[in-house]
Coordinates of C-alpha atoms and ligand atoms in Angstrom, one line a residue:
M1 CA -13.1 -15.7 16.6
E2 CA -12.3 -12.0 15.8
R3 CA -9.1 -11.0 17.6
N4 CA -7.8 -7.4 18.3
L5 CA -5.1 -5.8 16.1
E6 CA -2.3 -6.2 18.9
T7 CA -2.8 -9.9 19.0
I8 CA -3.0 -10.3 15.1
C9 CA 0.4 -8.6 14.6
I10 CA 1.9 -10.7 17.4
Q11 CA 0.2 -14.3 16.8
G12 CA -1.8 -14.1 13.1
G13 CA -0.2 -16.0 10.2
W14 CA 1.9 -18.8 11.2
Q15 CA -0.1 -21.3 13.5
P16 CA 2.6 -24.3 14.8
K17 CA 1.3 -27.6 15.5
K18 CA 2.7 -30.0 18.0
G19 CA 6.3 -30.0 17.7
E20 CA 7.1 -27.3 15.2
P21 CA 9.1 -24.2 15.3
R22 CA 7.4 -21.3 17.8
I23 CA 8.8 -19.1 15.2
L24 CA 7.6 -18.9 11.9
P25 CA 10.1 -20.8 9.9
I26 CA 11.8 -19.8 6.8
Y27 CA 11.5 -22.4 3.7
Q28 CA 14.1 -21.3 2.1
S29 CA 13.4 -23.7 -0.5
T30 CA 12.4 -23.4 -4.1
T31 CA 10.2 -26.6 -4.5
F32 CA 8.1 -29.1 -2.7
K33 CA 8.1 -32.9 -2.9
Y34 CA 5.5 -35.2 -3.8
D35 CA 5.1 -39.2 -3.8
T36 CA 3.5 -39.4 -7.1
S37 CA 3.4 -38.0 -10.6
D38 CA -0.5 -37.7 -10.3
E39 CA -0.3 -35.8 -7.2
M40 CA 1.6 -33.1 -8.3
G41 CA -0.2 -33.0 -11.7
R42 CA -3.2 -32.4 -9.6
L43 CA -1.4 -29.3 -8.1
F44 CA -1.1 -27.8 -11.5
D45 CA -4.7 -28.0 -12.6
L46 CA -5.7 -26.5 -9.1
E47 CA -7.5 -29.5 -8.2
D48 CA -5.8 -29.7 -5.2
T49 CA -4.1 -27.3 -2.8
G50 CA -0.2 -27.5 -2.0
Y51 CA 3.1 -26.2 -2.7
F52 CA 4.8 -27.0 -5.7
Y53 CA 7.0 -24.1 -6.7
T54 CA 8.5 -20.8 -5.1
R55 CA 7.1 -18.3 -7.8
L56 CA 3.4 -19.1 -6.9
Q57 CA 3.5 -19.9 -3.7
N58 CA 5.8 -20.4 -0.5
P59 CA 4.8 -21.4 3.3
T60 CA 6.7 -18.6 4.9
N61 CA 5.3 -15.9 2.5
D62 CA 1.4 -17.5 2.8
A63 CA 1.8 -17.1 6.8
V64 CA 2.7 -13.2 6.5
A65 CA -0.1 -12.7 4.2
A66 CA -2.4 -14.5 6.2
K67 CA -1.5 -11.9 9.1
I68 CA -1.9 -9.3 6.8
A69 CA -4.9 -10.4 5.8
E70 CA -6.3 -10.8 9.1
L71 CA -5.1 -7.5 10.3
E72 CA -7.2 -5.9 7.2
G73 CA -10.1 -7.9 7.7
G74 CA -9.6 -9.7 4.2
V75 CA -10.6 -13.3 3.1
G76 CA -6.7 -13.4 1.5
A77 CA -3.4 -11.7 0.2
M78 CA -0.6 -12.7 -2.0
L79 CA 3.2 -11.2 -1.3
T80 CA 5.1 -9.3 -4.0
S81 CA 8.1 -8.2 -4.1
S82 CA 7.4 -4.7 -4.2
G83 CA 4.7 -2.1 -4.0
Q84 CA 5.2 -1.2 -6.9
A85 CA 4.3 -4.9 -8.0
A86 CA 1.5 -4.8 -6.0
N87 CA 0.0 -2.3 -7.4
F88 CA 0.7 -3.3 -10.7
Y89 CA -0.9 -6.5 -10.3
A90 CA -4.0 -5.4 -8.2
I91 CA -4.9 -3.5 -11.7
F92 CA -3.5 -6.1 -13.9
N93 CA -5.5 -8.8 -12.7
I94 CA -8.8 -7.4 -13.7
C95 CA -7.7 -5.2 -16.8
S96 CA -5.9 -5.7 -19.8
A97 CA -5.4 -3.4 -23.5
G98 CA -8.6 -1.4 -24.2
D99 CA -9.3 -1.1 -20.5
H100 CA -9.6 2.1 -18.4
V101 CA -9.0 3.0 -14.8
V102 CA -10.2 6.0 -12.7
S103 CA -7.0 7.1 -10.3
S104 CA -6.8 9.8 -7.4
A105 CA -4.4 12.2 -9.1
P106 CA -2.3 12.7 -5.6
I107 CA -0.5 9.5 -5.5
Y108 CA 3.2 8.0 -4.9
G109 CA 5.3 9.4 -7.7
G110 CA 6.5 5.7 -8.8
T111 CA 2.9 4.7 -8.8
F112 CA 1.9 7.6 -11.1
N113 CA 4.8 6.7 -13.6
L114 CA 3.3 2.9 -13.4
F115 CA 0.3 4.0 -14.7
A116 CA 0.6 7.1 -16.6
V117 CA 3.8 6.1 -18.5
T118 CA 4.5 2.1 -18.3
M119 CA 0.7 0.4 -17.9
K120 CA -0.4 3.1 -20.7
K121 CA 2.0 1.2 -23.1
L122 CA 0.1 -2.0 -22.4
G123 CA -3.2 -0.1 -23.7
I124 CA -4.5 0.3 -19.9
D125 CA -5.8 4.1 -20.1
F126 CA -5.8 6.0 -16.6
T127 CA -7.7 9.0 -16.0
F128 CA -6.9 11.0 -12.9
I129 CA -9.0 13.1 -11.0
D130 CA -8.8 15.7 -7.9
P131 CA -10.3 13.4 -5.0
D132 CA -11.8 16.4 -3.4
A133 CA -13.6 17.0 -6.5
S134 CA -17.8 16.2 -6.0
V135 CA -19.7 12.8 -6.8
E136 CA -20.7 14.0 -9.9
E137 CA -17.3 15.2 -11.4
I138 CA -15.6 12.1 -10.4
S139 CA -18.3 9.9 -12.3
S140 CA -18.0 11.8 -15.3
A141 CA -14.7 10.4 -15.5
F142 CA -16.0 6.7 -15.8
R143 CA -16.6 5.2 -19.2
P144 CA -18.2 2.0 -20.5
N145 CA -14.5 0.4 -20.7
T146 CA -13.7 1.4 -16.9
K147 CA -12.6 -1.5 -14.7
A148 CA -11.5 0.3 -11.5
L149 CA -11.2 3.0 -9.0
F150 CA -7.8 3.5 -7.2
A151 CA -6.4 5.8 -4.7
E152 CA -4.1 5.9 -1.3
T153 CA -6.1 6.0 2.2
I154 CA -3.2 8.8 2.9
S155 CA -1.5 10.1 -0.3
N156 CA 2.5 10.0 -0.5
P157 CA 3.7 12.9 0.2
S158 CA 1.0 14.8 -0.3
L159 CA -0.7 13.6 2.8
V160 CA -4.5 14.0 1.2
V161 CA -6.7 12.0 3.6
L162 CA -9.0 10.0 1.3
D163 CA -12.9 10.0 1.9
I164 CA -13.2 6.5 1.4
E165 CA -17.0 6.2 1.7
K166 CA -17.5 8.7 -1.1
F167 CA -15.3 6.8 -3.0
A168 CA -16.6 3.1 -2.6
D169 CA -19.7 4.7 -3.5
I170 CA -19.0 6.2 -6.7
A171 CA -16.9 2.9 -7.9
H172 CA -19.8 0.5 -6.8
S173 CA -22.5 2.8 -8.6
H174 CA -20.4 2.1 -11.8
G175 CA -19.9 -1.5 -11.0
V176 CA -16.4 -1.7 -10.3
P177 CA -14.0 -2.4 -7.2
L178 CA -12.4 0.0 -5.6
I179 CA -8.8 -0.8 -4.9
I180 CA -7.0 1.2 -1.9
D181 CA -3.5 1.6 -1.6
N182 CA -3.2 1.8 2.5
T183 CA 0.6 1.6 3.0
F184 CA 0.4 5.1 4.9
A185 CA -2.5 4.2 7.2
T186 CA -1.4 0.6 8.0
P187 CA -4.3 -1.7 9.5
I188 CA -3.6 -0.4 12.7
N189 CA -4.9 3.5 11.8
C190 CA -7.4 3.0 9.0
R191 CA -9.2 -1.0 7.8
P192 CA -10.5 0.5 4.3
F193 CA -12.7 -2.7 3.9
E194 CA -14.6 -1.4 6.7
W195 CA -15.5 1.8 4.7
G196 CA -16.6 -0.2 1.3
A197 CA -13.3 -0.5 -0.5
D198 CA -12.8 -4.1 -1.7
I199 CA -9.2 -4.7 -2.3
V200 CA -6.2 -3.1 -0.7
T201 CA -2.6 -2.7 -1.4
H202 CA 0.7 -1.9 0.5
S203 CA 4.4 -1.1 0.1
T204 CA 5.1 -3.3 2.9
T205 CA 8.8 -1.7 2.5
K206 CA 7.6 1.2 4.7
Y207 CA 5.7 1.1 8.4
M208 CA 4.8 -2.7 7.9
D209 CA 9.1 -3.9 7.6
G210 CA 9.2 -0.6 9.7
H211 CA 13.1 -1.0 9.9
A212 CA 13.9 -0.2 6.1
M213 CA 15.5 -4.3 5.8
S214 CA 13.5 -5.1 3.0
V215 CA 11.9 -4.1 -0.1
G216 CA 7.9 -5.5 -0.3
G217 CA 4.3 -5.5 -1.3
C218 CA 1.1 -7.2 -0.7
I219 CA -2.4 -7.3 -1.8
V220 CA -5.4 -8.3 0.5
D221 CA -8.6 -9.1 -1.2
S222 CA -12.0 -8.0 1.1
G223 CA -13.9 -11.2 -0.8
N224 CA -16.8 -8.7 -1.0
F225 CA -16.6 -7.3 -4.5
D226 CA -19.1 -9.1 -6.6
W227 CA -17.2 -9.8 -10.1
N228 CA -20.4 -11.8 -11.5
K229 CA -22.9 -8.7 -11.0
N230 CA -21.4 -7.1 -14.1
A231 CA -19.4 -10.0 -15.4
E232 CA -19.3 -8.4 -18.6
K233 CA -16.5 -6.3 -17.5
F234 CA -14.1 -8.9 -15.7
P235 CA -14.1 -11.7 -18.3
G236 CA -10.7 -12.6 -16.9
L237 CA -12.6 -13.6 -13.6
T238 CA -16.2 -14.5 -15.0
E239 CA -15.0 -17.1 -18.2
P240 CA -12.8 -19.9 -18.6
D241 CA -8.9 -19.6 -18.0
D242 CA -7.3 -21.5 -21.3
S243 CA -4.3 -21.8 -19.2
Y244 CA -5.9 -23.8 -16.6
H245 CA -7.7 -26.2 -18.6
G246 CA -10.9 -23.7 -18.8
I247 CA -11.4 -22.9 -15.1
I248 CA -13.7 -20.2 -14.2
Y249 CA -12.2 -18.1 -10.9
T250 CA -15.5 -17.0 -9.4
E251 CA -17.2 -20.4 -9.8
K252 CA -14.3 -22.2 -8.5
F253 CA -13.0 -20.0 -5.9
G254 CA -15.9 -17.9 -5.1
K255 CA -14.9 -15.0 -2.6
L256 CA -11.4 -15.9 -3.4
A257 CA -11.6 -15.5 -7.2
Y258 CA -9.6 -12.2 -7.4
I259 CA -7.0 -13.2 -5.0
T260 CA -6.6 -16.9 -6.5
K261 CA -6.2 -15.3 -10.2
A262 CA -3.4 -13.1 -9.1
T263 CA -1.3 -16.0 -7.0
V264 CA -2.1 -18.8 -9.7
Q265 CA -2.0 -16.8 -13.1
L266 CA -0.3 -13.3 -13.0
M267 CA 2.5 -14.6 -10.1
R268 CA 2.7 -17.5 -12.4
D269 CA 3.4 -15.5 -15.6
L270 CA 5.2 -12.6 -13.9
G271 CA 7.3 -13.7 -11.1
S272 CA 7.1 -10.7 -8.7
I273 CA 7.4 -12.9 -5.6
Q274 CA 9.0 -11.6 -2.5
S275 CA 11.4 -14.0 -1.4
P276 CA 10.7 -16.0 1.9
Q277 CA 13.7 -14.3 3.4
N278 CA 12.1 -10.8 3.5
A279 CA 9.0 -12.3 4.2
F280 CA 10.2 -13.1 7.2
L281 CA 11.8 -10.1 8.1
L282 CA 8.7 -8.3 7.4
N283 CA 6.8 -10.9 9.8
V284 CA 9.0 -9.3 12.6
G285 CA 8.6 -6.2 11.7
L286 CA 4.7 -6.8 11.7
E287 CA 5.1 -8.2 15.6
T288 CA 5.8 -4.3 16.4
L289 CA 3.5 -2.9 14.3
H290 CA 0.8 -1.8 16.7
L291 CA 3.5 -0.3 19.2
R292 CA 5.3 1.6 17.0
M293 CA 2.4 3.4 14.7
P294 CA 0.9 5.1 17.6
R295 CA 4.7 6.4 18.8
H296 CA 4.7 7.7 15.0
C297 CA 1.6 9.5 15.4
E298 CA 2.5 11.1 18.6
N299 CA 6.1 12.3 17.6
A300 CA 4.6 13.3 14.2
Q301 CA 1.9 15.7 15.8
K302 CA 4.7 17.5 18.6
V303 CA 6.7 18.1 15.3
A304 CA 3.9 19.3 13.1
E305 CA 3.1 21.8 15.9
Y306 CA 6.7 22.7 16.7
L307 CA 6.7 23.8 12.7
A308 CA 3.8 25.5 12.8
S309 CA 5.0 27.7 15.3
N310 CA 7.9 28.6 14.6
D311 CA 8.3 31.7 12.0
K312 CA 10.7 30.4 9.2
V313 CA 8.6 27.7 8.4
A314 CA 5.9 29.2 5.6
W315 CA 3.4 25.6 5.6
V316 CA 2.6 22.6 7.4
N317 CA 0.8 19.9 6.0
Y318 CA -0.1 17.3 8.7
C319 CA -4.1 16.4 9.2
G320 CA -3.5 16.0 12.8
L321 CA -3.3 19.7 12.8
K322 CA -6.6 21.6 13.6
D323 CA -6.4 24.1 11.0
N324 CA -5.7 20.9 8.3
K325 CA -7.8 20.7 4.8
Y326 CA -8.1 17.2 6.0
Y327 CA -8.6 17.5 9.8
D328 CA -12.1 15.8 10.0
L329 CA -11.9 13.5 7.2
A330 CA -8.9 12.2 9.5
Q331 CA -11.1 12.1 12.7
K332 CA -13.5 10.3 10.7
Y333 CA -11.0 7.8 9.3
L334 CA -8.2 7.7 11.2
P335 CA -9.7 8.5 14.9
N336 CA -6.2 7.2 16.3
G337 CA -3.6 8.8 14.6
S338 CA -2.8 9.0 10.7
C339 CA 1.1 8.3 9.9
G340 CA 4.2 9.8 11.0
V341 CA 4.6 11.6 7.6
I342 CA 4.7 15.6 7.4
S343 CA 5.2 17.5 4.4
F344 CA 6.0 21.4 5.1
G345 CA 8.0 24.3 3.6
L346 CA 10.2 27.0 4.4
K347 CA 9.7 30.4 3.9
G348 CA 12.9 30.8 1.5
G349 CA 11.3 28.5 -1.0
R350 CA 12.9 25.7 -2.8
E351 CA 16.7 26.8 -2.0
E352 CA 16.4 27.0 1.7
S353 CA 14.3 24.0 2.1
I354 CA 17.6 22.1 0.5
E355 CA 19.8 23.7 2.6
F356 CA 17.6 23.1 5.8
M357 CA 17.8 19.5 4.7
D358 CA 21.5 19.6 4.5
N359 CA 22.0 20.4 8.2
L360 CA 20.0 18.2 9.4
K361 CA 22.1 15.4 11.9
L362 CA 19.6 12.9 13.4
A363 CA 17.4 13.0 10.9
A364 CA 18.9 11.6 7.4
I365 CA 18.4 12.2 3.7
V366 CA 17.1 8.9 2.5
T367 CA 15.0 7.7 -0.4
H368 CA 12.8 6.1 2.1
V369 CA 9.9 7.2 4.2
A370 CA 7.7 5.8 7.1
D371 CA 10.8 4.0 9.0
A372 CA 11.4 3.8 12.9
R373 CA 14.4 6.6 11.9
T374 CA 13.6 10.0 11.3
S375 CA 14.3 10.8 7.6
V376 CA 13.5 13.8 5.0
L377 CA 13.2 14.0 1.2
H378 CA 13.0 16.7 -1.4
P379 CA 10.2 15.0 -3.6
A380 CA 10.7 17.6 -6.3
S381 CA 14.4 16.3 -6.3
H382 CA 14.2 13.2 -5.5
T383 CA 11.3 10.4 -5.8
H384 CA 9.0 12.9 -8.4
R385 CA 12.2 14.0 -10.2
Q386 CA 10.7 12.9 -13.7
L387 CA 7.5 14.4 -13.4
T388 CA 7.1 18.2 -14.9
E389 CA 6.1 20.6 -13.0
E390 CA 2.5 20.0 -14.0
Q391 CA 2.6 16.9 -13.2
L392 CA 4.5 18.0 -9.7
I393 CA 1.1 20.4 -8.9
E394 CA -1.4 17.7 -10.1
A395 CA 0.3 15.1 -7.8
G396 CA 0.2 17.5 -5.0
V397 CA 3.9 18.4 -4.7
Q398 CA 5.0 21.9 -4.0
P399 CA 8.5 22.6 -5.4
D400 CA 9.3 23.5 -1.8
L401 CA 8.0 20.6 -0.5
I402 CA 10.3 19.0 2.4
R403 CA 9.0 15.0 2.9
F404 CA 9.5 14.6 6.8
S405 CA 9.2 11.4 8.3
V406 CA 9.0 11.1 11.8
G407 CA 10.6 8.1 13.7
I408 CA 10.2 6.7 16.9
E409 CA 12.7 8.2 18.7
N410 CA 12.5 10.8 21.4
A411 CA 10.5 13.8 20.1
D412 CA 12.5 15.9 22.3
D413 CA 15.8 15.3 20.1
I414 CA 13.6 15.1 16.8
I415 CA 12.7 18.9 17.4
A416 CA 16.1 19.8 18.5
D417 CA 17.3 18.6 15.2
I418 CA 15.1 20.6 13.0
E419 CA 15.7 23.5 15.7
Q420 CA 19.5 23.7 15.0
A421 CA 19.0 23.3 10.9
L422 CA 16.6 26.1 11.0
N423 CA 18.9 28.2 13.2
R424 CA 21.9 27.6 11.1
Ligands
PLP1 C1 6.6 3.2 -1.7 C2 5.1 3.4 -2.1 C3 5.0 2.7 -3.1 C4 6.1 1.7 -3.9 O1 6.6 0.6 -2.7 P1 7.8 -0.3 -3.3 O2 7.7 -0.8 -1.8 O3 9.0 1.2 -3.1 O4 7.8 -0.7 -4.5 C5 3.7 3.0 -3.4 N1 2.5 3.6 -2.8 C6 3.0 3.8 -1.8 C7 2.0 4.8 -1.2 C8 4.1 4.1 -1.2 O5 4.5 4.7 -0.2

């Protein structure tokens, strides 16, 4: 039975049987016991399912992954130790040296570095495109060895709202999956699979955890992409895996091929598993996600309107403002609200922006975003510090851009704090 998101936030994942704990237990165990050597051997051959070592799977993690999969409407999910690991695994699961990926240019700075620098060293090439470009222009970035199209629902920090259907059509016309980082919208505000995306990733560190307690990530598989249709493009899924006596993931696991491979092959070999402790904390966060997201959006709308009406402010970027470039796309894909993150610049430019931030009292300067507490960051000096001026502009980050993450405090107090800092 399909349940509503609010119910899934609370009841999804852990399903206690008679006499079991009502609350998701933390399985603080690296290993799991079996009666015979043969039973254990069958697990290593993927002939049976079961837990044997937490680097591959852990019941606490799996319960939380199942909740996120249900929230996104996917067939399966895997938790990772961070959002960075999630995006790395999501791509690396279907790419190897010599392959190519097309990615939206305005994305999180850490992801941009991962793609443009570190994965390039592994021999995987990325072409970064303007997500607002025409279908023809974006299509021209594809090559015969292109294996995926990547973008963020709402980009961090430039707040570009993605035309997901357009992207899904482009990806599918080239026989590759669309991978969407849905961190800022969360499944409460957007479910990319409903618009044709194939794989969704998250930095659960942000709204999902929501309390700045634990770094984590997640990959969700829609189960919809037909890997066999262009089997030669995805040999890792459609040809025998020697490390498992030649099993073929698409044959053996069907709709779960992609997420199973990520778990039993990549996680086995690379090991960026989320700790069960952190998964437990993430689950507590998820239980209130449906309450927090609307409040983040409501508060952010008020703050954005205040900033837009203040004459010290040069520009405000929030897709809930009617004159925003992405207002119409947001109405389509994010009808209940986008997220709590706003960006803006002050008339004094970069220096004035930095001084304003130093004068804030309630809003804290932290390397964080999408958290219950209002926080603020200057990407050009912080998260995107390693990028050149040219890369900054390409990533949609103006040098004076202030990333303001509106929390779930009282909106009047947040606005009063901004006002006193602007007037100093
Ligand atoms: C923060 C963030 C990441 C990276 O996640 P970590 O959990 O910090 O590793 C990836 N994508 C987006 C959109 C983010 O905001």
